[in-house]
mmCIF file of C-alpha atoms in Angstrom:
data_model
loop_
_atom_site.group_PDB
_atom_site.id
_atom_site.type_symbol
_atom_site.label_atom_id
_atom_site.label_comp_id
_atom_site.label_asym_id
_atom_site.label_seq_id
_atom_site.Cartn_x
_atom_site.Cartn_y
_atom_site.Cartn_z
ATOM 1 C CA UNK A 1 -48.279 -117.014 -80.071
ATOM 2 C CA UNK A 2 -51.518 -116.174 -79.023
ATOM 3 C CA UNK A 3 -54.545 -117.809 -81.057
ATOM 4 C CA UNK A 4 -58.212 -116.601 -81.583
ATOM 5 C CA UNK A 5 -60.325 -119.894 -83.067
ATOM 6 C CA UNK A 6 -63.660 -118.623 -85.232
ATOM 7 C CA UNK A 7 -66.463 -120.821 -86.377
ATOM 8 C CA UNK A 8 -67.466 -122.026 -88.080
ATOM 9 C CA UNK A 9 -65.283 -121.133 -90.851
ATOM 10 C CA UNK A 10 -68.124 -121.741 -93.251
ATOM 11 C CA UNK A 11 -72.372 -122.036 -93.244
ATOM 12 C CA UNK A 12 -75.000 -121.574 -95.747
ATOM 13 C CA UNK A 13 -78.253 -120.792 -94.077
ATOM 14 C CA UNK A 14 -81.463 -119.705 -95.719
ATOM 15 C CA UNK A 15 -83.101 -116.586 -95.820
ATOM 16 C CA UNK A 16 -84.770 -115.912 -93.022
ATOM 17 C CA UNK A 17 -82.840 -117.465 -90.487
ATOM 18 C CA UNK A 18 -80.221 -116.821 -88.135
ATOM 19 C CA UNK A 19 -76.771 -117.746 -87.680
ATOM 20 C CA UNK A 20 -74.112 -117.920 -84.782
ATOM 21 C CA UNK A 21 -70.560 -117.109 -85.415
ATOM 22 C CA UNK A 22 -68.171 -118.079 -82.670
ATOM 23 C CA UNK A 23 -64.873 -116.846 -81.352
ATOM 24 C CA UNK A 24 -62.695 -117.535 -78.572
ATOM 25 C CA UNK A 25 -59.371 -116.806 -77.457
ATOM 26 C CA UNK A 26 -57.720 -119.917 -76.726
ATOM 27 C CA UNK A 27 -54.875 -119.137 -74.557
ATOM 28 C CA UNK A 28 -55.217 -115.234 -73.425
ATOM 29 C CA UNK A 29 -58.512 -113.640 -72.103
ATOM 30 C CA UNK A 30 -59.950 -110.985 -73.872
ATOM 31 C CA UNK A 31 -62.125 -108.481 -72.387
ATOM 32 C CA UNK A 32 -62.505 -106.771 -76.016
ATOM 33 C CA UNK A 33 -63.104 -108.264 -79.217
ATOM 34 C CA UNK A 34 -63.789 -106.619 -82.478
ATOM 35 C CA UNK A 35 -66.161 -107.942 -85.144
ATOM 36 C CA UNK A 36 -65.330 -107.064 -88.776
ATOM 37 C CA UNK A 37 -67.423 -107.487 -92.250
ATOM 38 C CA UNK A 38 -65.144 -107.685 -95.167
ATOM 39 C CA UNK A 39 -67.348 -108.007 -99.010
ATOM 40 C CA UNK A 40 -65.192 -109.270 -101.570
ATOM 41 C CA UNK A 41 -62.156 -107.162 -103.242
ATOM 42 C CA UNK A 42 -62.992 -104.614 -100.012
ATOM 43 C CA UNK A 43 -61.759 -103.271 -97.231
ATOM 44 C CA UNK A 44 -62.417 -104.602 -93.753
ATOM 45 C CA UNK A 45 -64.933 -102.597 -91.929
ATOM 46 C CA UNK A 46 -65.369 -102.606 -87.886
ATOM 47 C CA UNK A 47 -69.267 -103.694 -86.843
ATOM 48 C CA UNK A 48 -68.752 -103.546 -83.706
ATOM 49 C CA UNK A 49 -66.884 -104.048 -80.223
ATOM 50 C CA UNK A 50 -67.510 -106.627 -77.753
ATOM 51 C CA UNK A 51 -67.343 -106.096 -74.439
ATOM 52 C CA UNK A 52 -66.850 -108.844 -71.682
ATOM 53 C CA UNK A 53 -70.234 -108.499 -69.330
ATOM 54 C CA UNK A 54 -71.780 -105.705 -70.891
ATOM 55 C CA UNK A 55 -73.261 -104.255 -73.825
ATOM 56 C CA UNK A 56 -71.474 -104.270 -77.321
ATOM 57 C CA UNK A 57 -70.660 -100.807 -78.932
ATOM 58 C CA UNK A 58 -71.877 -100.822 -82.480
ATOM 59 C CA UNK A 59 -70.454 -98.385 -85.479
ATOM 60 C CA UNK A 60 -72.612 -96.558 -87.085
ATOM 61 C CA UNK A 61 -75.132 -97.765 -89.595
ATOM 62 C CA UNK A 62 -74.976 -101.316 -88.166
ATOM 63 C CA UNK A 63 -78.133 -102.831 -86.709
ATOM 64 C CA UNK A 64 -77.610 -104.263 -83.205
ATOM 65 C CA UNK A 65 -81.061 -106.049 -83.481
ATOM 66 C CA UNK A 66 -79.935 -107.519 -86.686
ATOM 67 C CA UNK A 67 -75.994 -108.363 -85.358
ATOM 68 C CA UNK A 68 -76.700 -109.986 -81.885
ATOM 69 C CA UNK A 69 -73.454 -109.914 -79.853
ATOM 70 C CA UNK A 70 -73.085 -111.457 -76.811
ATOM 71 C CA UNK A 71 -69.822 -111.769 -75.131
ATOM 72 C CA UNK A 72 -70.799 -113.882 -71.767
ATOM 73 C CA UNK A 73 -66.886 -115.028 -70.964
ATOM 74 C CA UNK A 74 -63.206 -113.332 -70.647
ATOM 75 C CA UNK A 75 -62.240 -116.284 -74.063
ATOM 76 C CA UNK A 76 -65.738 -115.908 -76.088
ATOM 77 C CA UNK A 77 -68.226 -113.561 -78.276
ATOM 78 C CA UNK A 78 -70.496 -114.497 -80.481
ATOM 79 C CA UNK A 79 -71.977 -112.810 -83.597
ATOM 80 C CA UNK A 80 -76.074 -113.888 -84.378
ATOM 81 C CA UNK A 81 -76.699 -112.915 -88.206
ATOM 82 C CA UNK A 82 -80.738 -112.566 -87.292
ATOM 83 C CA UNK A 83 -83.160 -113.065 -90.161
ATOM 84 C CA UNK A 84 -80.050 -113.367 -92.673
ATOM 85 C CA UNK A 85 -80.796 -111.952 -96.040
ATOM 86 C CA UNK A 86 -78.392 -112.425 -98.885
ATOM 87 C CA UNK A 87 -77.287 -109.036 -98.686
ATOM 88 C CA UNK A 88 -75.666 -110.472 -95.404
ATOM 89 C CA UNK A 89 -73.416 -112.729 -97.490
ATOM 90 C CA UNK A 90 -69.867 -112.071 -96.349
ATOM 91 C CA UNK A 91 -66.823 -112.770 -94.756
ATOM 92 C CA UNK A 92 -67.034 -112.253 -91.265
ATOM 93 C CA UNK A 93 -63.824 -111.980 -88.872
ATOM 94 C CA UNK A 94 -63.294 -111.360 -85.039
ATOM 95 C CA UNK A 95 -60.560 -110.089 -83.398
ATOM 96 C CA UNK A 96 -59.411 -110.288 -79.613
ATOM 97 C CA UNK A 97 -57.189 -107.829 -77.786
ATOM 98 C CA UNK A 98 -55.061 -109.682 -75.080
ATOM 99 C CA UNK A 99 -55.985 -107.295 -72.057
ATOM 100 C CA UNK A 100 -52.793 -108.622 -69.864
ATOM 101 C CA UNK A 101 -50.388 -107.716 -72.474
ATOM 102 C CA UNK A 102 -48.811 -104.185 -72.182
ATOM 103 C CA UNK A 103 -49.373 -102.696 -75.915
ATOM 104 C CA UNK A 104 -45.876 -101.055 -75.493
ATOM 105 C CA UNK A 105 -44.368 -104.208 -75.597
ATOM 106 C CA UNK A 106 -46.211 -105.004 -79.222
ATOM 107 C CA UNK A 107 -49.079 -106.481 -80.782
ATOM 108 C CA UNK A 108 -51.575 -107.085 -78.446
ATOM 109 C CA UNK A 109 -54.540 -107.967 -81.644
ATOM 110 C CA UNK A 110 -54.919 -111.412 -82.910
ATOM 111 C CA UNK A 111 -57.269 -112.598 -85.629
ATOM 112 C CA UNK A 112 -59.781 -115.288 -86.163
ATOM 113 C CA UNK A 113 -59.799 -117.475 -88.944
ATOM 114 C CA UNK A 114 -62.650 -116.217 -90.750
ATOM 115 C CA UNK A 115 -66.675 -117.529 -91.122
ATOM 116 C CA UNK A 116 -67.724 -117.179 -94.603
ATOM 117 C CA UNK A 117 -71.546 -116.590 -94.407
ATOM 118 C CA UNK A 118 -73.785 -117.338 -97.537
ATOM 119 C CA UNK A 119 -77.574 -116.261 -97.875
ATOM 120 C CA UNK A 120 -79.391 -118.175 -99.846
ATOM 121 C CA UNK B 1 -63.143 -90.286 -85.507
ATOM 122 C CA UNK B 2 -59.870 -91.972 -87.277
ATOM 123 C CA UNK B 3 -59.715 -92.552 -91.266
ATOM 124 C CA UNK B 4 -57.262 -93.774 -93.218
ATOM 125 C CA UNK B 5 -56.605 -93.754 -96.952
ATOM 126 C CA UNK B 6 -54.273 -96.043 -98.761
ATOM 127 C CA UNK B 7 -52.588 -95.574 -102.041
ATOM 128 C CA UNK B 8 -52.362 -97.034 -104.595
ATOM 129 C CA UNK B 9 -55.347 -99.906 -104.941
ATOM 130 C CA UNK B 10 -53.655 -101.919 -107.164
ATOM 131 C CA UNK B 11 -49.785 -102.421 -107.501
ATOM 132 C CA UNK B 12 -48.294 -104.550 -110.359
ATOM 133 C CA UNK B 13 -44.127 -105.472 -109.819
ATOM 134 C CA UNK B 14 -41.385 -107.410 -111.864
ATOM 135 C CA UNK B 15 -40.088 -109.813 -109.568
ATOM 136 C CA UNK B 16 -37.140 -108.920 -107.872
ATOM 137 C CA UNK B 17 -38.038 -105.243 -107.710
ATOM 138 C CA UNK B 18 -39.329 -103.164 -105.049
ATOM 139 C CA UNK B 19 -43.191 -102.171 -103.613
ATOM 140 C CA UNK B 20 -44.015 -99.322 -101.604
ATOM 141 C CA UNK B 21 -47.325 -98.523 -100.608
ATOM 142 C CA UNK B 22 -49.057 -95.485 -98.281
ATOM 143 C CA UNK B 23 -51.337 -94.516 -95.773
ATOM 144 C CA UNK B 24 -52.805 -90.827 -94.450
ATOM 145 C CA UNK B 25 -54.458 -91.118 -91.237
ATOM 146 C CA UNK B 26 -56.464 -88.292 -89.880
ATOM 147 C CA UNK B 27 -56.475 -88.871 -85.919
ATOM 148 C CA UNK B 28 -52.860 -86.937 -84.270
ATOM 149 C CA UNK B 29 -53.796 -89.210 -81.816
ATOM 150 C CA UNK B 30 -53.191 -92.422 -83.078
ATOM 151 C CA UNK B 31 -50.007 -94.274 -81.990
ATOM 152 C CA UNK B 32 -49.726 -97.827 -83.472
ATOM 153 C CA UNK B 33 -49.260 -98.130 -87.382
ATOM 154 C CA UNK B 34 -49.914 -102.277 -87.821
ATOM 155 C CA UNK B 35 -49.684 -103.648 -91.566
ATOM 156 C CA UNK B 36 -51.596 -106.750 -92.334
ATOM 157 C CA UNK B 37 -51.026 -109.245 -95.531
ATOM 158 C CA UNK B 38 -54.426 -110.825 -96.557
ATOM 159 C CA UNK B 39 -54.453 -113.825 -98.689
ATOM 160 C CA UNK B 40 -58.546 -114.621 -100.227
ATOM 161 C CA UNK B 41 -60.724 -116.007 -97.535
ATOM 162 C CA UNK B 42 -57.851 -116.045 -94.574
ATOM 163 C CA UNK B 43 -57.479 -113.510 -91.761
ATOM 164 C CA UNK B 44 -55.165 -110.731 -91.921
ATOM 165 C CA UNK B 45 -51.694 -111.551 -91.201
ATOM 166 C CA UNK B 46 -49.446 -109.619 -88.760
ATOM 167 C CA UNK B 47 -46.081 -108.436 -91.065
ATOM 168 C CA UNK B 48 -44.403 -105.383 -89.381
ATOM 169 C CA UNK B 49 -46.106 -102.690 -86.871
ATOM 170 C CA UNK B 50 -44.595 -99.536 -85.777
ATOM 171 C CA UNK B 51 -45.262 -97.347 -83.089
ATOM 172 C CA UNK B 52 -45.392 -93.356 -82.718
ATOM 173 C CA UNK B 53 -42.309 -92.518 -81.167
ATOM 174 C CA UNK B 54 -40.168 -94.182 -83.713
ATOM 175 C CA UNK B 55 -40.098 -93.249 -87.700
ATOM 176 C CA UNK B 56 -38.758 -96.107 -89.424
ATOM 177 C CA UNK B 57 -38.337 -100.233 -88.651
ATOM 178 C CA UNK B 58 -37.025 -102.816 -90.558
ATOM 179 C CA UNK B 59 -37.686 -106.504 -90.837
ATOM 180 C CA UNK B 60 -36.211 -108.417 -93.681
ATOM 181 C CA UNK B 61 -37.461 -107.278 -97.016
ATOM 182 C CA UNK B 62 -39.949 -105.056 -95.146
ATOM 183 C CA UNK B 63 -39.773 -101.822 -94.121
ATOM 184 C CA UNK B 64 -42.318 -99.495 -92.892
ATOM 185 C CA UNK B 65 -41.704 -95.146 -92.183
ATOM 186 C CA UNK B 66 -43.589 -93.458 -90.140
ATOM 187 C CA UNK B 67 -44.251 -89.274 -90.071
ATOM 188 C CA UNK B 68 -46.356 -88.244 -87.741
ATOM 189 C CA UNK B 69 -46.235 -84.687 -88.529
ATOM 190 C CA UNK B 70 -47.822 -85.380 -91.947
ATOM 191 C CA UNK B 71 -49.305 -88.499 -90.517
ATOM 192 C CA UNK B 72 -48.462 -90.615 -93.164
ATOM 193 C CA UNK B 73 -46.589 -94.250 -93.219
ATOM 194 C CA UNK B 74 -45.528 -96.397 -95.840
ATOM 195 C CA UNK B 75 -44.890 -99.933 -96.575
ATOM 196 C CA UNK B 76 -41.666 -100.902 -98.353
ATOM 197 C CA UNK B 77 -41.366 -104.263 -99.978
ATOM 198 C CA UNK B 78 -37.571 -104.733 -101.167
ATOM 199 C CA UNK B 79 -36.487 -107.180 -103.769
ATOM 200 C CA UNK B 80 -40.182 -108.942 -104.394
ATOM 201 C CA UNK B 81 -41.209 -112.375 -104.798
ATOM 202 C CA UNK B 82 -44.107 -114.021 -106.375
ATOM 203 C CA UNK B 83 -44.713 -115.477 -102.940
ATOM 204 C CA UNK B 84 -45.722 -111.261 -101.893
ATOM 205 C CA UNK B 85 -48.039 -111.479 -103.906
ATOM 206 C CA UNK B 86 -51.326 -110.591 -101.895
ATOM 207 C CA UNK B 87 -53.894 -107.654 -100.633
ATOM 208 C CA UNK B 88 -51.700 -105.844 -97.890
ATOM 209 C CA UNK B 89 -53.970 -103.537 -95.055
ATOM 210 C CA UNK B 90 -52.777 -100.472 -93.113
ATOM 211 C CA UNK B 91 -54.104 -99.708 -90.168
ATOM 212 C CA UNK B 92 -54.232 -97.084 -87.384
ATOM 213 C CA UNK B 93 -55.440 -97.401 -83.984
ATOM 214 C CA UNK B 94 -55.212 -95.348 -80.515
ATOM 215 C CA UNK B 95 -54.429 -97.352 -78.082
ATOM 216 C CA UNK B 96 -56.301 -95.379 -75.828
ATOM 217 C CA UNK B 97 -59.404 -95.343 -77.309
ATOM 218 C CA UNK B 98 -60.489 -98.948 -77.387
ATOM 219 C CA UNK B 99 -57.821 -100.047 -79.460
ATOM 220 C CA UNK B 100 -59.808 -99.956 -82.516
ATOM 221 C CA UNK B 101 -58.149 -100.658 -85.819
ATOM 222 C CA UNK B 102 -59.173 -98.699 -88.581
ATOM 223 C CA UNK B 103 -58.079 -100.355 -91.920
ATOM 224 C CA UNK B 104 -57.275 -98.657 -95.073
ATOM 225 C CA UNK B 105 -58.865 -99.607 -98.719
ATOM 226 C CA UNK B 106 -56.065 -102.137 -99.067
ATOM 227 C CA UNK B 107 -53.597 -102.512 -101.598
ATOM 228 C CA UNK B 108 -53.662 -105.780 -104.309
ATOM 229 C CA UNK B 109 -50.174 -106.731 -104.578
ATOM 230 C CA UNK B 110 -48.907 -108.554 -108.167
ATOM 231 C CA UNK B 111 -45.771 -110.043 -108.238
ATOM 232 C CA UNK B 112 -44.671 -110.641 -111.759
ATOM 233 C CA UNK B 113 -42.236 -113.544 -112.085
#
């Protein structure tokens, strides 16, 4: 099946600083990928979409200065935390939508792993 | 745009009985009903999907309905296991619109042995 690798799957960083968050599709190309924040005990809530050679769409009340996205390649985005704060402590999860597979024919969404991001 | 509400939050089972859990969505547009199983600190997990144009699929244990006219779907869990025993997400998502998952609250699955 189709895989979508994330990392790192862990990083402490201090306050202040910023952090990259990696994911690639390893064996499909992805012209979207979706970047989810999930706190503990909730939900999973959509930051933002990535799109392949252009700008990312961000939901509201997300901060694009604050949640660089860059998604340079057809198999990678990445997700900057800028000037992390604690309040930025979270589990942090990408998805990738296999553009050459027909969504009649099924799931077309796969999941990364995972980066759990602590402030300190 | 699409919201979805999920019912109940919590959900407590004997073993060997069954679980059903359900979603509204609010978007007559949406046409792809996936259901994820979360364990802590892993990505969601893929169980059973359905799309629009059908109202009910089965896969094992699992089950999942589907009305569109009251826009609601559940997930049916038949004879439980401890090994169920997890946070389960519904989603919705129009296909043509970016193919944008919208998650419900989630549901906290106990299986009692």
């Amino acid at each position: 099946g189709a895989v979508v690798s994330q990392h790192p799957s862990r990083v402490i960083c201090k306050s202040g600083t910023s952090v990259k968050i990696e994911c690639r599709s390893l064996d499909f190309q992805a012209t979207t990928m979706f970047w989810y924040r999930q706190f503990p005990k909730q939900s999973l809530m959509l930051m933002a979409t990535s799109n392949e050679g252009s700008k990312a769409t961000y939901e509201q009340g997300v901060e694009k200065d604050k949640f660089l996205i860059n998604h340079a390649s057809l198999t990678l985005s990445t997700l900057t935390v800028t000037s992390a704060h604690p309040e930025d402590s979270s589990f942090y999860i990408c998805s990738a939508r296999d553009r050459d597979r027909e969504p009649s024919s099924g799931n077309t969404i796969y999941f990364g792993e995972g980066s759990w991001l602590t402030v300190v | 745009g699409e919201n979805v509400e999920q019912h109940p939050s919590t959900l407590s089972v004997q073993e060997g009985d069954s679980a059903v859990i359900k979603c509204t969505y609010s978007d007559s547009a949406s046409n792809y009903f996936p259901w994820y199983k979360q364990e802590l600190g892993k990505r969601p997990q893929l169980i059973i999907d359905i799309r629009s144009n059908v109202g009910e699929k089965k896969d094992q244990r699992i089950a999942v309905t589907l009305n569109k006219t009251a826009k609601h779907f559940s997930l049916h869990i038949t004879e439980t296991q401890p090994e169920d025993s997890a946070v389960y997400f519904c989603a919705a998502i129009r296909r043509t619109a970016g193919n944008k998952l919208t998650f419900g609250g989630g549901t906290r699955v106990l299986v009692k042995p």
